[in-house]
Coordinates of C-alpha atoms in Angstrom, one line a residue:
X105 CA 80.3 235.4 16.1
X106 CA 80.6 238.0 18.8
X107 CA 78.4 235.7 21.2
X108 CA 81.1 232.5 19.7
X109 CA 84.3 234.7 20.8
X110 CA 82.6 236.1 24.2
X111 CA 81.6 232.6 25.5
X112 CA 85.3 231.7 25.1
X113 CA 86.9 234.5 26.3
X114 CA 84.9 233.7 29.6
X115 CA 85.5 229.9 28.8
X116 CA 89.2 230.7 29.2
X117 CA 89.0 232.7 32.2
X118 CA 86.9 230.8 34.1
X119 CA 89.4 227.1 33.4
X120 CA 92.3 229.3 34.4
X121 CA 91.5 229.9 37.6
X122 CA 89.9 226.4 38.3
X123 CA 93.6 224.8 36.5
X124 CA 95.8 226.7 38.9
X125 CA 93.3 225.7 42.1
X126 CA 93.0 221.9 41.0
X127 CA 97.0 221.6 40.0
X128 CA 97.3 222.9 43.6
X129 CA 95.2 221.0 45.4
X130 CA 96.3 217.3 43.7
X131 CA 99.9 217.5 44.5
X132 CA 99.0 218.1 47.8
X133 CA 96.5 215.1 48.4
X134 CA 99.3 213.5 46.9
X135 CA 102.0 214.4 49.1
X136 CA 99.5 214.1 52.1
X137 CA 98.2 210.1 51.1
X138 CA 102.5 209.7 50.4
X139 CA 103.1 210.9 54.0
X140 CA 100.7 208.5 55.1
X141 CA 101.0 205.7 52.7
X142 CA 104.8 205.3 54.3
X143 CA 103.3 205.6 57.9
X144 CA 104.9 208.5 58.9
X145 CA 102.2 210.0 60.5
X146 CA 102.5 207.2 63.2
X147 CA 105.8 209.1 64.3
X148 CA 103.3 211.9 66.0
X149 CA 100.6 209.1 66.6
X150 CA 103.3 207.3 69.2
X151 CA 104.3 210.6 70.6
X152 CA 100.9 211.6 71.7
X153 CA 100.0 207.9 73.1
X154 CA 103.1 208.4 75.4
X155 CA 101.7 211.9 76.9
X156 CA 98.5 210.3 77.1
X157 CA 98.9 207.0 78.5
X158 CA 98.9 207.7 81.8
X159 CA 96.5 210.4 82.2
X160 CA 93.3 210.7 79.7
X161 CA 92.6 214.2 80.5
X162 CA 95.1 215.8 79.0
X163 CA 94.2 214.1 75.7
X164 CA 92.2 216.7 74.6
X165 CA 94.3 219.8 74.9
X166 CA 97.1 217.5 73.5
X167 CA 94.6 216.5 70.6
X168 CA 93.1 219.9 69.7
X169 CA 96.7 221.7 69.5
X170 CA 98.5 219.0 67.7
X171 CA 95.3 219.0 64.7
X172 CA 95.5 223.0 64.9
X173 CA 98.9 222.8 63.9
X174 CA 98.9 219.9 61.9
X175 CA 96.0 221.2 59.5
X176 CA 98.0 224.7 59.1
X177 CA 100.6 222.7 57.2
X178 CA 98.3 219.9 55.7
X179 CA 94.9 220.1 55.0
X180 CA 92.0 220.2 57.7
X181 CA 90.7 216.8 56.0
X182 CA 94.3 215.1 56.3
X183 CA 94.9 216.7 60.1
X184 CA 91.2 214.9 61.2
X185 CA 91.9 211.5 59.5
X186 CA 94.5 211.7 61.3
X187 CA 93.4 212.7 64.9
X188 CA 90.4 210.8 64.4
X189 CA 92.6 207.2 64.0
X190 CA 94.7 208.4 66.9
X191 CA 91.6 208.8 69.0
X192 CA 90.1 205.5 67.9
X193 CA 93.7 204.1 69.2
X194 CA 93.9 205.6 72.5
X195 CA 90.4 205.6 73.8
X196 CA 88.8 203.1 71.2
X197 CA 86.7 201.4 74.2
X198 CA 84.4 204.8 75.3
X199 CA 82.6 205.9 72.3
X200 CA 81.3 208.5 74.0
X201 CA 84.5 210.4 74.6
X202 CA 85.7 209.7 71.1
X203 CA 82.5 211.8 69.8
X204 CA 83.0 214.7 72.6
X205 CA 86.9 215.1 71.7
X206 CA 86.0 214.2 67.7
X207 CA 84.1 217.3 68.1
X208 CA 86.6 219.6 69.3
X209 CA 88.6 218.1 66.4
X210 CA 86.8 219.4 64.1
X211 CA 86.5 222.6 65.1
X212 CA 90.0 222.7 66.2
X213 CA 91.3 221.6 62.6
X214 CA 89.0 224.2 60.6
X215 CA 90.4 226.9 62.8
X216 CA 93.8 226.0 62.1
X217 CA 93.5 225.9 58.4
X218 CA 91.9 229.5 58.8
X219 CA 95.6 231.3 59.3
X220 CA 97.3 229.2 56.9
X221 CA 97.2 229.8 53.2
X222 CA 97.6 226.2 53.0
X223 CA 95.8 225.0 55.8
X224 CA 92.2 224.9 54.3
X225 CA 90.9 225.4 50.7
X226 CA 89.2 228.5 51.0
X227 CA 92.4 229.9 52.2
X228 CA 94.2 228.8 49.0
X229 CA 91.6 229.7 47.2
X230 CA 92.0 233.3 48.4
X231 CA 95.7 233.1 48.0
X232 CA 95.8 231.8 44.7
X233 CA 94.1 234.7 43.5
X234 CA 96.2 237.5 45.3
X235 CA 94.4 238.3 47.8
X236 CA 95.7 237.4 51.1
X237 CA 99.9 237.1 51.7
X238 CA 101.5 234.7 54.2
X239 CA 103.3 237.0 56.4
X240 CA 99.8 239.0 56.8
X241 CA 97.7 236.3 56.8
X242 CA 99.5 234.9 59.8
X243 CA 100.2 237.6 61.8
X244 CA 96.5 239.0 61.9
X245 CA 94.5 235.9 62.0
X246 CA 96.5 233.5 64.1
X247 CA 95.0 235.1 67.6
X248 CA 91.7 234.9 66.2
X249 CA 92.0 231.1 65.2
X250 CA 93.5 230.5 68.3
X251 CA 90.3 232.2 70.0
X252 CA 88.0 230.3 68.0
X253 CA 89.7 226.9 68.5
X254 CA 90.3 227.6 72.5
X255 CA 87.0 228.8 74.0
X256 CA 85.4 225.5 72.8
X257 CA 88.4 223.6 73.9
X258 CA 87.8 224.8 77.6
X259 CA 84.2 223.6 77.6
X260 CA 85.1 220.5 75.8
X261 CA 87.8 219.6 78.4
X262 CA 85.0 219.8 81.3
X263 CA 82.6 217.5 79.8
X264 CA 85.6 215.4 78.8
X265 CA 87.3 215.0 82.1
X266 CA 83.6 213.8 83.9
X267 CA 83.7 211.5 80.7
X268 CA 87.2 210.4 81.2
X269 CA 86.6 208.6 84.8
X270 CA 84.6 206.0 83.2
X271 CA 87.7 205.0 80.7
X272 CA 88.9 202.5 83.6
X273 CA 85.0 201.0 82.7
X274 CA 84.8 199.6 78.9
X275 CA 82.0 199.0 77.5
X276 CA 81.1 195.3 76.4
X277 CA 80.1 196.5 72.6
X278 CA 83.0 198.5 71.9
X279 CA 85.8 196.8 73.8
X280 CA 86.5 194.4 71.0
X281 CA 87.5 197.7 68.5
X282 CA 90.2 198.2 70.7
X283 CA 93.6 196.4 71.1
X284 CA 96.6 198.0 73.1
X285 CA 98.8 196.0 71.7
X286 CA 99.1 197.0 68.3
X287 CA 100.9 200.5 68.9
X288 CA 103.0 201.5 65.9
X289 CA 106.5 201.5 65.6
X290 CA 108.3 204.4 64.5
X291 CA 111.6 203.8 62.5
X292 CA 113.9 206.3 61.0
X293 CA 112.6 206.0 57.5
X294 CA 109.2 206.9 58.8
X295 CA 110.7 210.1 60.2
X296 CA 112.5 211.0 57.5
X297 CA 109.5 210.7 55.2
X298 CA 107.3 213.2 57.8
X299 CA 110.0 215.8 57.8
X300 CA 110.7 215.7 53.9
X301 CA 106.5 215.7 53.3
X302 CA 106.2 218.6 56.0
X303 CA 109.1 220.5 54.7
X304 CA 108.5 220.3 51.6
X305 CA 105.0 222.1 52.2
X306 CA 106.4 224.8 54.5
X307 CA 108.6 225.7 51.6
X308 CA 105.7 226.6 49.1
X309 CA 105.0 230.1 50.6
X310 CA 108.5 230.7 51.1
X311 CA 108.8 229.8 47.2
X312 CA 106.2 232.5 46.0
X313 CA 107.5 234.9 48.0
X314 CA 111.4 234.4 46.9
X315 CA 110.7 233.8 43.3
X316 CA 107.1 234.6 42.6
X317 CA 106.7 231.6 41.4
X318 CA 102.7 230.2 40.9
X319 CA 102.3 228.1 44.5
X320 CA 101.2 225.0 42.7
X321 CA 104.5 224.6 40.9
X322 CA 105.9 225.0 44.2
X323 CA 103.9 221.8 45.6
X324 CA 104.2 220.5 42.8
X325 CA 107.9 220.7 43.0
X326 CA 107.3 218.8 46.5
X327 CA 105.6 216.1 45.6
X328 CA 109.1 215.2 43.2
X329 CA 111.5 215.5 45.7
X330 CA 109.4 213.4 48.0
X331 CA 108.7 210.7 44.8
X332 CA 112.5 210.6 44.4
X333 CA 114.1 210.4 47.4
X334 CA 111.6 207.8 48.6
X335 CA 111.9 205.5 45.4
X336 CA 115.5 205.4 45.4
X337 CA 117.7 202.4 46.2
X338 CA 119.0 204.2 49.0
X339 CA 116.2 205.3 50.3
X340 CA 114.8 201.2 50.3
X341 CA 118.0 200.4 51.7
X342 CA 117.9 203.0 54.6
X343 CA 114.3 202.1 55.5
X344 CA 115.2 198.1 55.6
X345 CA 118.5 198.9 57.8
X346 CA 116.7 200.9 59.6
X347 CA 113.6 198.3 60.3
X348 CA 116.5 195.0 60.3
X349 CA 117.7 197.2 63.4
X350 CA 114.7 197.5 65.9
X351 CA 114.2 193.8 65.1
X352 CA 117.5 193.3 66.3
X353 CA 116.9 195.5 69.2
X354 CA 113.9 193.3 70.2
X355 CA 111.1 194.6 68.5
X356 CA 109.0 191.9 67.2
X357 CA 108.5 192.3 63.3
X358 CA 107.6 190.3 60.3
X359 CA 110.2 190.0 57.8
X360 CA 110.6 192.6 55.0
X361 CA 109.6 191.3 51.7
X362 CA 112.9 191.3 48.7
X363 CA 113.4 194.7 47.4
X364 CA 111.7 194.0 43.9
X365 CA 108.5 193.0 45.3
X366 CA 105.8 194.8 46.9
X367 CA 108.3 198.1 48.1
X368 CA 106.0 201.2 49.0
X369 CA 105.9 203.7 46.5
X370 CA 104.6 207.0 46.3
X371 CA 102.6 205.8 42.8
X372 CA 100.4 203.7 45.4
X373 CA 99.4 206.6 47.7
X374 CA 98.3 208.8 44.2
X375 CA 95.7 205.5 43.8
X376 CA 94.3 206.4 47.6
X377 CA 93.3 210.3 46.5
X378 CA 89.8 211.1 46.6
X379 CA 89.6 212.4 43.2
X380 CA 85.5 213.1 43.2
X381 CA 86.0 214.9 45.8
X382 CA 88.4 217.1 43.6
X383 CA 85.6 216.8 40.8
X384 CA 83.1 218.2 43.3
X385 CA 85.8 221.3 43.2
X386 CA 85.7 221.8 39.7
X387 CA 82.5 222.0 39.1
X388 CA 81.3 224.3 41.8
X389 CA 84.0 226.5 40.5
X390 CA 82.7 226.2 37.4
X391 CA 79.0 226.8 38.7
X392 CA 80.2 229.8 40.3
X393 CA 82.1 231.1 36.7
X394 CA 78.6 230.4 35.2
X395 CA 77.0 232.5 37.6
X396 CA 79.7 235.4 37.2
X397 CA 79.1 235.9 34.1
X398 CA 75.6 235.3 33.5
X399 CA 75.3 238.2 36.2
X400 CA 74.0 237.2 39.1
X401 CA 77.3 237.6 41.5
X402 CA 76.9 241.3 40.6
X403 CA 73.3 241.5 41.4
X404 CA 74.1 239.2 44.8
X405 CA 76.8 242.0 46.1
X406 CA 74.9 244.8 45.8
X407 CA 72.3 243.1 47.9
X408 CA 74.7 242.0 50.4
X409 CA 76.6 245.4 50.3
X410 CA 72.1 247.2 50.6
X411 CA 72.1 245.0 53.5
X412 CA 74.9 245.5 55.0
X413 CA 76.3 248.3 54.3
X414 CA 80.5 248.7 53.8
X415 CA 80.9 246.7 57.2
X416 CA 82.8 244.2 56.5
X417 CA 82.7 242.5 59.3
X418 CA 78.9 242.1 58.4
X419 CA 79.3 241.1 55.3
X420 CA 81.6 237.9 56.3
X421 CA 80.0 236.6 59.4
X422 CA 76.6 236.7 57.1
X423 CA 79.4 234.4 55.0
X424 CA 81.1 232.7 57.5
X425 CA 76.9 231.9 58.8
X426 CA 76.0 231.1 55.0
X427 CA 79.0 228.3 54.7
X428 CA 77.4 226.1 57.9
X429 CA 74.6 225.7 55.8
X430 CA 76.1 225.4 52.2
X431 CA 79.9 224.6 50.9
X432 CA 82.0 227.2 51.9
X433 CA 84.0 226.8 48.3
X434 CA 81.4 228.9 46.1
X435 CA 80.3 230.9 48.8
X436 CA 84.3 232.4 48.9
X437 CA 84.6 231.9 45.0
X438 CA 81.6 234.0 45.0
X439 CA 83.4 236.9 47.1
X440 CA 86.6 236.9 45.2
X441 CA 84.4 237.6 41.9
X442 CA 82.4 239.9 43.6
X443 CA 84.9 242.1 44.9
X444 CA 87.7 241.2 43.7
X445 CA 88.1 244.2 41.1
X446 CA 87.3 246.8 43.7
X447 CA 89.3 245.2 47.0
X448 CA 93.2 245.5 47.8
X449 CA 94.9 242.4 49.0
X450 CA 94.9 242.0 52.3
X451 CA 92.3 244.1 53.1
X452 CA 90.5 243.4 56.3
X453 CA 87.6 242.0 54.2
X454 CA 89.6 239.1 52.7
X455 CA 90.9 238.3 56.2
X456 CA 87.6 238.0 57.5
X457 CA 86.9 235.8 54.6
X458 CA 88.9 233.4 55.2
X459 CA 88.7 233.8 59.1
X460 CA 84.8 233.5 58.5
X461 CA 84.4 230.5 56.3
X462 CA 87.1 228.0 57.3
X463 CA 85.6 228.7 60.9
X464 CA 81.9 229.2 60.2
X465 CA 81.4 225.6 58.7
X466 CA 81.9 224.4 62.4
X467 CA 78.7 225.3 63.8
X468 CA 77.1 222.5 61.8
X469 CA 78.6 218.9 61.1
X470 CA 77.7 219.2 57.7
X471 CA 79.3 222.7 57.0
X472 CA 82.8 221.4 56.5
X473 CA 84.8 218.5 55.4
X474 CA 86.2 217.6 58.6
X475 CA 82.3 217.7 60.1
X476 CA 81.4 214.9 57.3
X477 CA 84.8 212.8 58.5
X478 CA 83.5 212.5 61.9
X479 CA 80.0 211.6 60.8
X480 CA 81.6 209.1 58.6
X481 CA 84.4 207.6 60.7
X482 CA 82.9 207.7 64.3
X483 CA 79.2 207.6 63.0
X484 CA 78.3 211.0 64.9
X485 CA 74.7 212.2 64.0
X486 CA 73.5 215.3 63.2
X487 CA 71.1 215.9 65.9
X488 CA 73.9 214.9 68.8
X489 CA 76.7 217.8 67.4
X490 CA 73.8 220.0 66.9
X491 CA 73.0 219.3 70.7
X492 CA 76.3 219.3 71.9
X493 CA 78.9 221.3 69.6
X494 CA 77.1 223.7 67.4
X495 CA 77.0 226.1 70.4
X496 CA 80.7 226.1 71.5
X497 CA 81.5 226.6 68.0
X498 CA 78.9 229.6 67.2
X499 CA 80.4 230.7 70.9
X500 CA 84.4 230.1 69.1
X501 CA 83.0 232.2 65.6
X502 CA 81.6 235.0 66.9
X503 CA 84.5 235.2 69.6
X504 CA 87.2 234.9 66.8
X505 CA 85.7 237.8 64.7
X506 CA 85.5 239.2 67.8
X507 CA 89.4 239.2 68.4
X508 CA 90.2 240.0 65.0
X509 CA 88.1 243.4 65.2
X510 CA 89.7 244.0 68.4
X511 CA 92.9 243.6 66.8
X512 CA 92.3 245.7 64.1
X513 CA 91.2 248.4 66.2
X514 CA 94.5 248.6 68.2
X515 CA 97.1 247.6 65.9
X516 CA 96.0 249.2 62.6

């Protein structure tokens, strides 16, 4: 009987924490696929083309700082869909730069979800469970992030400028997977859908801290404002007006189909959402609760903490190393049970953390999420971003831990 009642005491535990990560991280996919399922992302697609059109080089910087912001308010799988499509777009016919700049992507999208609680899920993950806050979270590891995403991006742009005087020169194989003609038009509905999705998710952290409220009612709450203002009447009526006008303005356009049939809907974009890759989630959490109580965490940190000693700055980059190699998820899971009980929030170990294991996963394409995106969209292989971005992103890491000790050693 006392075995029976301790099993589900840690039973209990263990589905708490996973519930409050998981009802998190699904109205957020949602919002992001509803966001995307109206085309709104297309709005910051077109405004990039236009900086670009006339001069390829500036692509990258353009690219890299528009997917380090972009995955700080979405997630870092969202922010390289999404650069990776524009890329395809704008230099479809060179495959080569498409892999040099879908490199710099990635790293540039898992250093931007490293100073944003939202930005990647290790970050939520860590603020979920009280122990990193927005306002400090930002302030201390925004220079680093920036570190880590810039040093790469000025050997990046180097090779991608040589790479950029062939773009007058398509190849034969890959000229036929890109059209100029088909640029996407941007209307006022799909405006008004971006800034309602991208408000909506700035205003979780200002909800915790206002009302203390859990974050994932908070995105949650999102998602429904988003749901209802987009399936409205008014709503369907704005975005025809506002698609009958560019036709009338000379825009070519095929005609909108009758209100009651075939209308966009937000219930559509939930049918897009990877949900195994949620799945995958909840069961290394619950892999990692196993472990946690069987023991083994315990036994784990007081190796780390005999072989490193109390630095933390040790202790992560032997994490932020660890999560190129395996998933980063149980590898931070692992450091919230471990010391979680004897840590403050924000304490410089958390930072590094989460500086450490959103950026580490760079440094091989199959550390993160936004690595296995560009092997899976623009069919990079292992061997070529070993050969050609593992260093600048190992350069980025250790640079970035770099900064943030520096700025601990000034500012503290």
């Amino acid at each position: 009987l006392q075995g029976h009642a301790t099993l589900e005491l840690e039973l209990k535990h263990g589905l708490q924490d996973v519930g409050a990560i998981m009802l998190f991280l699904l109205p957020a996919m949602g919002l992001v696929e509803s966001i995307d399922h109206f085309d709104g992302f297309a709005v910051i697609t077109v405004l990039i083309e236009r900086r670009t059109k006339e001069r390829k080089e500036l692509l990258m910087p353009i690219l890299c700082v528009s997917c380090f912001f972009m995955s700080s308010l979405i997630d870092n799988l969202s922010a390289t869909i999404v650069c990776l499509k524009l890329l395809r777009h704008t230099v479809g016919h060179n495959r080569h730069l498409r892999h040099t700049v879908g490199g710099l992507v990635v790293i540039a999208a898992n250093a931007g979800g490293a100073w944003s609680p939202i930005g990647d899920v290790t970050t939520t993950m860590l603020w979920l469970a009280d122990k990193i806050t927005v306002t400090a979270t930002i302030s201390w590891l925004l220079l680093p992030a920036c570190v880590t995403a810039g040093l790469p991006l000025m050997g990046f742009w180097w090779e991608a400028r040589k790479a950029a005087n062939s773009l007058n020169e398509p190849t034969v194989d890959d000229e036929a997977d890109f059209d100029d003609t088909l640029d996407p038009e941007i209307t006022l509905a799909k405006v008004a859908v971006l800034v309602l999705g991208i408000a909506g998710m700035v205003m979780v952290p200002v909800l915790k801290m206002c009302t203390g409220l859990p974050p994932y009612l908070g995105m949650l709450l999102a998602l429904g404002v988003l749901w209802f203002v987009t399936d409205t009447l008014s709503f369907q009526d704005f975005a025809r007006t506002s698609d009958d006008s560019r036709s009338a303005a000379g825009t070519p356009k095929t005609p909108a189909p009758p209100l009651a049939q075939g209308r966009p809907s937000v219930v559509d974009a939930l049918h897009k959402m990877d949900i195994t890759g949620l799945l995958f989630f909840v069961g290394v959490l619950l892999a990692v609760g196993a472990l946690e109580s069987s023991g083994v965490l315990e036994r784990y940190a007081k190796f780390l903490v005999a072989l490193c000693g109390h630095s933390p700055m040790l202790i992560c980059t032997l994490l932020g190393v660890s999560s190129a190699v395996v998933d980063n998820v149980p590898l931070v899971q692992a450091a919230i049970n471990m010391f979680g009980d004897s840590t403050p929030p924000d304490d410089p170990l958390w930072q590094l953390i989460a500086l450490a294991a959103a950026t580490g996963g760079s440094i091989l394409s199959v550390g993160s999420i936004a690595g296995v995106t560009l092997m899976t969209m623009e069919g990079v292989g292992y061997i070529w971003y070993c050969r050609r971005v593992s260093c600048w992103a190992a350069v980025g890491f250790v640079a970035g831990i770099g900064v943030y000790q520096l700025e601990r050693a000034v500012f503290a």
